[in-house]
C-alpha cells in the first residue's frame, strides 16, 4: 500500500476486502466514491475514511468518521483523536474475530501490535497539506475486562506525541467500542429510555450513546420484544435494519410484522415481506394470512396466498377455510374461486371450504355452481357436517327443487343429524317457490310439533308461499301472528301483500299496506314501487298513480337509481308525458339510459302528442349514451323527420341504417315512401317503389300501395293511379279500409263512375266509416253526373256518420247550381249557415257561377253583395268566374273593370284567367287582342296548355283567318297536344 501524489490512497484486492469488512461494520455505503483527479486535496466524503493494510490502520478523512453512529456520540468532531475509537473497533490483521453484527473482538484475546498513520485533520483544516502521523499501539494479553495499553512506537515526526496525547484522552471511547453482552439491568434501563422517547430521532440518539451497536443480536431482539409502544418498535427495527442487525434475523421481522398487521398497513407488510424473502417459516406465513383474514382484508390475503403457493408455501387447512368464509361474507366470487382451486390443488379435504363455497354460490344466485360443488364433494367422498347439510338443502330450496331438497333432508336424518330451524326454513322455502303451499304448511306445523320454534325467517317464507299461491287470507293471518310475536316483517313480506292485493284488485289494501310500512318504519324501495305499480295496474287503478306516489313518499320512499325504470314505464302507461320526460332528464343527469324499448315508447308518445322536438331530443340522448338505435327506433325517427318536412335528415338516417348492415324490411321502405309522400316528392317516391319491385326479398304490401296512391293523388297523376289500381287487383291483394279509401280518393275521378260506386259500397259493406274527403268526392262525382238522388243520399249518409263539413255543403251547392236547382241551392246555403258553417268562398263561387251561367245577373250581384256583407273576399277563382261569365256575354268593358279590380286586390292572373280572356276576345273577333294577351301570358312565365291552343285556334277561325288558325294548330301538335 502506498500514498499517491495528492494523498489519494490506492488499494489492492485484498485490501479492498478488508475495507468492505470495516465499512459494513460501521454502516458506510457499500461502494466508496471514485477518487478525484491527482494533485487535488480530498474533501470529506470524497474517499474512504479508513483502510487496513497488514495491521496498519490508515485514516484518510476524519470528517467522514465523525458522521458514524458509533463515534458521533462519543467523540468531538473537531478532534482527529476520533481515530482512536475507530482503531479499537477495526479488525486486526491475522485475527479471526470480526467486529460488528457478525462477531466481536473479545478483550481476553488481547490486541496485537498495530501501527497507524493518521492524517492530521487540524493541519488540513488550517489550509496546510496535512501531516501524516504514525503511531503504534500495542495491547498485551491481560486479564478479562482490562483496557488495552497504548504504547508509543518509533517516532518519525514531532507530531507523533501529539497523536498519542489525543489517543490517551479518549480511552473511554475505546472502552465503549469493545463488543460485549448487555446485562438484564442494562437492557431494562435501555428499554425504559427507548419507550420514553418521543420520536425516531430520540431513539437513534439513545441507541448511539448507549453503544448498542456492539450488543449481540439476541440482546437487540430481547429489547425489541420488550417494547410495548408500537411506534418505538418500528423505530428500533428501523435502526436495526440500517445497522445490519436484521440480517438473517426472522425473529425481528416477526415482531414488526405483528405491529404492521395490527395497524392493517398492508403496503408496509408487503414491503417487509419482499425484504425478508424466504427466511420466514410456514407458521409465520399462516399467521400473516390469518391476521389479514381476521382484519377483514380478503384482497390482501388472496394476493398473498396466490404469490406464495408457487414458492412451495403450504397453507394450513384452517387458513384456507377462514379465508373462504371471509370471501363468502363479502360475496367475492372470483377471489373465492381462485382460493378454492388452490385449496383443491393442495389436496386438502375439508368440509368447511365446500360449505363456504356452496353458501357463496347460493347467495350470488349461481345455483349451477353450487350444485357442482355438491357433486364434487360426493365424488371426493367428503362427509358433510351439519352446516354443510343445511347449505345443500338451502341451495336446492332457493331454486324450488323439491325432490333434491327432500332427498338431502332425508339423508341428513339418516346420518343421525337432527334437522334444526334452518333446515325446516329451507324446506318451507323450497315448497313455497315450487308453489306447493300445502306442503309448506305441513312442514311449518311439523316444525312446531317437534319443538322447533319458528323465527322471523319461517314466517317470511310462509308469507312468500302464500303470495305465490295467491292466499291473501292466510298471508294476513300469518302477518298478524308474526306481529303478535314481536317479529318484524321484512320488506319482501310487505311487497308480497301488495302483490296479493293487486291480484284481488283491491287498491285500498295496497294503500293500507303502505301506511303500515310507515308506522313500523319499513322504508319502501324500488321493488316496493314496482310491486305497487304492477298491483295497481292489475287492479285497474293505475289512473290513481298520483295518490299512489304520494302514499309511497309518505312511507319514506325516495327516488333512487333502480326506481327510474318502473317509474318511467308507469308514466308511459298513464300517458303522463311530462312526468316521463322529467324522469328521463333525471336519469340522464345520473348518467343512466333506459332500455331502448322504453325510449322507443317515450318517443312514440311524444310523436302522438305532437311534441316532435322532444322526440328528437330523446333520440339524440339515446345516441349520446353510446346506444346504437335499432331498426324500429330509427324508422320511427325517419317518420318524425318526415312529419317535420326534414327530408335530408330522414334520408341521412335511412342511409346510415343501410350502411349498418341491418336487413331492411318493408317497414323501412314504407316509412321512406311516406316521407316522400308528405313532402310531395313523387319522383323520389317512384324510385323507392321501383326498388321495392326489383328487390327479390321485398314484396309490396297494402301500406306501400296506400303511400303510392297518396303520392299520385297529391301529384294529380290520376291515370298512373288507375294503372296501380289494376295492378293491385291482379296481385289479389285484399282491399281493406285504408286501401279502398286511397283508391277512391286517388282514382275516383279517373275510373268509371260505376267502378267508383262499387268501391264505395264495398267500403260501406265492411262496416267502415268513410272519411269526409271520400264523402265529398262521391258527392262531387254524383253531382257532376247529374245524379242528384244519389248525391242527396251520400250527403245524408255523411250527416249520419258526422262527416259533413263546409266542403260537403259547398260541393252540394255546386251540384244544385249545375242542375239549375236554385231553390235547393239557396236552401242548402241556409242549412249550412244554420248548422254553424259560415258561407264559404267555394259556396259563394258556386252560386255566382250558377246564376251567371243562367244569365241571372241580378241574383249574381245579390250573391256578391251577400258575400261582401259576410266579410268573405273574393279570390282568383271568383274573378275568373266573373271574367268567364262576362266574356261569354261579350261584356268586354265589364271584363276590363274586373281585371282592374283584381289587380287592385293584389291578385295576379293565372293560366285559367288568360285562357278565359283569349276565349272572350276570340268570341268578340279581336285576334290582335288575343295575340297581345298570349304574349302577356308568356311574359308572366305561364306555359300554354291544350286549352290555350284550342282557344287560339278557335279565335282565328272565328275571325276568318284560317291560315293563322292552321299555323296555331300545327304549333299545338308540336307541343304534344291533340287538336
Coordinates of N, CA and C in Angstrom, one line a residue, residues 45-177:
X45 N -15.9 13.0 2.4 CA -16.8 12.2 1.6 C -16.3 11.9 0.2
X46 N -15.1 12.3 -0.1 CA -14.6 12.0 -1.5 C -13.7 10.8 -1.5
X47 N -13.4 10.2 -0.4 CA -12.6 9.0 -0.4 C -12.9 8.2 0.8
X48 N -12.5 6.9 0.9 CA -12.8 6.1 2.1 C -12.2 6.7 3.3
X49 N -12.9 6.6 4.4 CA -12.4 7.2 5.6 C -11.3 6.4 6.3
X50 N -11.3 5.1 6.1 CA -10.3 4.3 6.7 C -10.0 3.0 5.9
X51 N -8.8 2.5 6.0 CA -8.5 1.2 5.4 C -7.4 0.5 6.2
X52 N -7.3 -0.8 6.1 CA -6.4 -1.6 6.9 C -5.4 -2.3 6.0
X53 N -4.1 -2.2 6.3 CA -3.1 -2.9 5.5 C -2.2 -3.6 6.4
X54 N -2.3 -5.0 6.5 CA -1.4 -5.8 7.3 C -1.3 -5.2 8.7
X55 N -2.4 -4.9 9.3 CA -2.3 -4.5 10.7 C -2.1 -3.0 10.8
X56 N -2.0 -2.3 9.7 CA -1.8 -0.8 9.8 C -3.1 -0.1 9.4
X57 N -3.6 0.6 10.3 CA -4.9 1.3 10.1 C -4.6 2.7 9.5
X58 N -5.1 3.0 8.3 CA -4.8 4.3 7.7 C -6.1 5.1 7.7
X59 N -6.0 6.3 8.3 CA -7.1 7.2 8.4 C -6.9 8.3 7.3
X60 N -7.9 8.4 6.4 CA -7.7 9.4 5.3 C -8.7 10.6 5.4
X61 N -9.8 10.4 6.1 CA -10.8 11.6 6.1 C -11.5 11.5 7.5
X62 N -10.9 12.2 8.5 CA -11.5 12.2 9.8 C -12.9 12.8 9.8
X63 N -13.2 13.7 8.9 CA -14.6 14.3 8.9 C -15.6 13.3 8.6
X64 N -15.3 12.3 7.8 CA -16.3 11.2 7.5 C -16.5 10.4 8.7
X65 N -15.4 10.1 9.5 CA -15.6 9.3 10.7 C -16.5 9.9 11.7
X66 N -16.5 11.3 11.7 CA -17.4 11.9 12.7 C -18.8 11.7 12.5
X67 N -19.2 11.3 11.2 CA -20.6 11.1 10.9 C -21.1 9.7 11.3
X68 N -20.2 8.8 11.7 CA -20.6 7.4 12.0 C -21.4 7.4 13.3
X69 N -22.4 6.5 13.4 CA -23.2 6.4 14.6 C -22.4 6.1 15.9
X70 N -21.4 5.3 15.7 CA -20.6 4.8 16.8 C -19.8 6.0 17.4
X71 N -19.3 6.9 16.6 CA -18.4 7.9 17.0 C -19.2 9.2 17.3
X72 N -20.3 9.4 16.7 CA -21.0 10.7 16.8 C -21.3 11.1 18.3
X73 N -21.6 10.1 19.1 CA -22.0 10.4 20.5 C -20.8 10.3 21.5
X74 N -19.6 9.9 21.0 CA -18.5 9.8 22.0 C -17.3 10.6 21.6
X75 N -17.3 11.2 20.5 CA -16.1 11.9 20.0 C -16.4 13.4 19.7
X76 N -15.5 14.2 19.9 CA -15.6 15.6 19.5 C -15.2 15.6 18.0
X77 N -16.1 16.2 17.2 CA -15.9 16.1 15.7 C -14.8 17.0 15.3
X78 N -14.4 17.9 16.1 CA -13.3 18.8 15.7 C -11.9 18.3 16.1
X79 N -11.9 17.1 16.6 CA -10.6 16.5 17.0 C -10.3 15.3 16.2
X80 N -9.1 15.1 15.8 CA -8.7 14.0 15.0 C -8.5 12.7 15.8
X81 N -8.7 12.9 17.1 CA -8.5 11.7 18.0 C -9.7 10.7 17.9
X82 N -10.7 11.1 17.1 CA -11.8 10.1 16.8 C -11.2 8.8 16.2
X83 N -10.0 8.9 15.7 CA -9.3 7.8 15.1 C -9.1 6.7 16.2
X84 N -9.0 7.1 17.4 CA -8.7 6.1 18.5 C -9.9 5.1 18.6
X85 N -11.1 5.6 18.5 CA -12.3 4.8 18.6 C -12.3 3.8 17.4
X86 N -12.1 4.4 16.2 CA -12.1 3.5 15.0 C -11.0 2.5 15.1
X87 N -9.8 2.9 15.7 CA -8.7 1.9 15.8 C -9.1 0.7 16.6
X88 N -9.8 1.0 17.8 CA -10.2 -0.1 18.6 C -11.4 -0.9 18.0
X89 N -12.2 -0.3 17.1 CA -13.3 -1.0 16.5 C -12.9 -1.8 15.3
X90 N -11.7 -1.5 14.7 CA -11.4 -2.1 13.4 C -10.8 -3.5 13.7
X91 N -10.9 -4.4 12.7 CA -10.4 -5.7 12.8 C -8.9 -5.7 12.8
X92 N -8.3 -6.7 13.4 CA -6.8 -6.8 13.4 C -6.3 -7.8 12.4
X93 N -5.3 -7.5 11.7 CA -4.8 -8.4 10.7 C -4.4 -9.7 11.3
X94 N -4.8 -10.8 10.8 CA -4.4 -12.1 11.3 C -5.3 -12.6 12.3
X95 N -6.3 -11.8 12.8 CA -7.2 -12.3 13.8 C -8.5 -12.8 13.1
X96 N -9.0 -13.9 13.7 CA -10.3 -14.5 13.1 C -11.5 -13.8 13.6
X97 N -11.4 -12.9 14.6 CA -12.5 -12.2 15.1 C -12.9 -11.1 14.2
X98 N -14.1 -10.7 14.1 CA -14.6 -9.6 13.3 C -15.5 -8.7 14.2
X99 N -15.6 -7.5 13.8 CA -16.3 -6.5 14.6 C -17.7 -6.3 14.0
X100 N -18.6 -5.9 14.8 CA -19.9 -5.5 14.2 C -21.0 -6.5 14.5
X101 N -22.0 -6.6 13.7 CA -23.1 -7.5 14.0 C -22.8 -9.0 13.8
X102 N -21.7 -9.3 13.1 CA -21.3 -10.7 12.8 C -20.6 -11.3 14.0
X103 N -19.4 -10.8 14.3 CA -18.7 -11.3 15.5 C -18.1 -10.1 16.2
X104 N -17.5 -10.3 17.4 CA -16.9 -9.2 18.1 C -15.5 -9.6 18.6
X105 N -14.7 -8.6 18.9 CA -13.3 -8.9 19.4 C -13.4 -9.0 20.9
X106 N -13.0 -10.0 21.5 CA -13.1 -10.2 22.9 C -11.8 -9.6 23.6
X107 N -12.0 -9.1 24.8 CA -10.9 -8.4 25.5 C -9.8 -9.4 26.0
X108 N -10.3 -10.6 26.2 CA -9.3 -11.6 26.8 C -8.3 -12.0 25.8
X109 N -8.6 -12.0 24.5 CA -7.6 -12.4 23.5 C -6.6 -11.3 23.3
X110 N -6.9 -10.1 23.8 CA -6.0 -9.0 23.6 C -5.9 -8.4 22.3
X111 N -5.0 -7.5 22.1 CA -4.8 -6.8 20.8 C -3.4 -7.0 20.4
X112 N -3.2 -7.2 19.1 CA -1.9 -7.3 18.5 C -1.3 -5.9 18.3
X113 N 0.0 -5.9 18.1 CA 0.6 -4.6 17.9 C 0.2 -4.1 16.6
X114 N -0.3 -2.9 16.6 CA -0.7 -2.3 15.3 C 0.1 -1.0 15.1
X115 N 0.1 -0.5 13.9 CA 0.7 0.8 13.7 C -0.3 1.5 12.7
X116 N -0.5 2.8 12.9 CA -1.4 3.5 12.1 C -0.8 4.8 11.7
X117 N -1.2 5.3 10.5 CA -0.9 6.6 10.0 C -2.1 7.5 10.1
X118 N -1.9 8.6 10.7 CA -3.1 9.5 10.9 C -2.8 10.8 10.2
X119 N -3.8 11.2 9.4 CA -3.7 12.4 8.7 C -4.2 13.5 9.7
X120 N -3.3 14.4 9.9 CA -3.6 15.5 10.9 C -4.8 16.3 10.3
X121 N -6.0 16.1 10.9 CA -7.2 16.8 10.5 C -7.1 18.3 10.7
X122 N -6.5 18.7 11.8 CA -6.4 20.1 12.1 C -5.5 20.8 11.2
X123 N -4.4 20.1 10.8 CA -3.5 20.8 9.9 C -4.1 21.0 8.5
X124 N -4.9 19.9 8.1 CA -5.6 20.0 6.8 C -6.7 21.1 6.8
X125 N -7.4 21.2 8.0 CA -8.4 22.2 8.1 C -7.9 23.6 8.1
X126 N -6.6 23.8 8.5 CA -6.0 25.1 8.5 C -5.4 25.5 7.2
X127 N -5.6 24.7 6.2 CA -5.2 25.1 4.8 C -3.9 24.5 4.4
X128 N -3.2 23.7 5.4 CA -2.0 23.1 5.0 C -2.2 21.8 4.3
X129 N -1.1 21.2 3.9 CA -1.2 19.9 3.1 C -1.6 18.8 4.0
X130 N -1.3 18.9 5.3 CA -1.7 17.9 6.2 C -0.5 17.0 6.5
X131 N -0.3 16.6 7.7 CA 0.8 15.7 8.1 C 0.3 14.3 8.3
X132 N 1.2 13.4 7.9 CA 0.9 12.0 8.2 C 1.6 11.6 9.5
X133 N 0.8 11.3 10.5 CA 1.3 10.9 11.8 C 1.3 9.5 11.9
X134 N 2.3 8.9 12.5 CA 2.4 7.5 12.7 C 2.5 7.2 14.1
X135 N 1.8 6.2 14.6 CA 1.9 5.8 16.0 C 1.7 4.3 16.0
X136 N 2.1 3.7 17.0 CA 1.8 2.3 17.2 C 1.2 2.1 18.5
X137 N 0.3 1.1 18.5 CA -0.4 0.8 19.7 C -0.2 -0.7 20.0
X138 N 0.1 -1.0 21.2 CA 0.2 -2.5 21.5 C -0.7 -2.8 22.7
X139 N -1.2 -4.0 22.6 CA -2.1 -4.4 23.7 C -1.7 -5.8 24.1
X140 N -1.0 -5.9 25.2 CA -0.6 -7.3 25.6 C -1.8 -8.0 26.2
X141 N -1.8 -9.3 26.1 CA -2.9 -10.1 26.7 C -3.0 -9.8 28.2
X142 N -4.1 -9.6 28.6 CA -4.3 -9.2 30.1 C -5.6 -9.9 30.6
X143 N -5.8 -9.6 31.8 CA -7.0 -10.2 32.4 C -8.3 -9.6 31.8
X144 N -9.3 -10.4 31.9 CA -10.6 -10.1 31.3 C -11.1 -8.8 31.9
X145 N -11.5 -7.9 30.9 CA -12.1 -6.6 31.3 C -11.1 -5.5 31.3
X146 N -9.8 -5.7 31.2 CA -8.8 -4.6 31.3 C -8.8 -3.9 30.0
X147 N -8.4 -2.7 30.0 CA -8.3 -1.8 28.8 C -7.0 -2.0 28.2
X148 N -6.8 -2.1 26.9 CA -5.5 -2.3 26.3 C -4.7 -1.1 26.6
X149 N -3.3 -1.3 26.7 CA -2.4 -0.3 27.0 C -1.8 0.2 25.7
X150 N -1.8 1.6 25.6 CA -1.3 2.2 24.4 C 0.2 2.5 24.6
X151 N 1.0 2.0 23.7 CA 2.5 2.3 23.7 C 2.9 3.2 22.6
X152 N 3.9 3.9 22.9 CA 4.5 4.8 21.8 C 5.4 4.0 20.9
X153 N 5.2 4.1 19.7 CA 6.1 3.5 18.7 C 7.3 4.4 18.3
X154 N 8.0 3.9 17.4 CA 9.1 4.8 17.0 C 8.6 6.0 16.3
X155 N 9.1 7.1 16.7 CA 8.6 8.4 16.2 C 9.3 8.8 14.9
X156 N 8.6 9.2 14.0 CA 9.2 9.7 12.7 C 9.0 11.2 12.6
X157 N 8.1 11.8 13.3 CA 7.9 13.2 13.3 C 7.5 13.7 14.6
X158 N 7.6 15.0 14.7 CA 7.3 15.6 16.0 C 5.8 15.5 16.4
X159 N 5.0 15.4 15.4 CA 3.6 15.4 15.7 C 3.1 14.1 16.3
X160 N 4.0 13.0 16.4 CA 3.6 11.7 16.9 C 3.1 11.8 18.4
X161 N 3.9 12.6 19.2 CA 3.5 12.7 20.6 C 2.1 13.3 20.7
X162 N 1.8 14.3 19.9 CA 0.5 14.9 19.9 C -0.6 13.9 19.6
X163 N -0.3 13.0 18.7 CA -1.3 12.0 18.4 C -1.5 11.0 19.6
X164 N -0.5 10.7 20.3 CA -0.6 9.8 21.4 C -1.4 10.5 22.5
X165 N -1.2 11.8 22.7 CA -1.9 12.5 23.7 C -3.4 12.5 23.4
X166 N -3.7 12.7 22.1 CA -5.1 12.7 21.7 C -5.7 11.3 21.9
X167 N -5.0 10.3 21.7 CA -5.5 8.9 21.8 C -5.7 8.6 23.3
X168 N -4.8 9.0 24.2 CA -5.0 8.8 25.6 C -6.2 9.4 26.1
X169 N -6.6 10.6 25.6 CA -7.7 11.4 26.1 C -9.0 10.7 25.8
X170 N -9.0 9.7 24.9 CA -10.3 9.1 24.5 C -10.3 7.6 24.8
X171 N -9.7 7.2 26.0 CA -9.7 5.8 26.4 C -11.2 5.3 26.6
X172 N -12.0 6.3 27.1 CA -13.4 5.9 27.4 C -14.1 5.5 26.1
X173 N -13.7 6.1 25.0 CA -14.3 5.7 23.8 C -13.9 4.3 23.4
X174 N -12.7 4.0 23.7 CA -12.2 2.6 23.4 C -13.0 1.6 24.2
X175 N -13.3 2.0 25.5 CA -14.0 1.0 26.3 C -15.4 0.7 25.8
X176 N -16.0 1.8 25.2 CA -17.4 1.6 24.6 C -17.3 0.7 23.4
X177 N -16.2 0.7 22.7 CA -16.1 0.0 21.4 C -15.9 -1.5 21.6

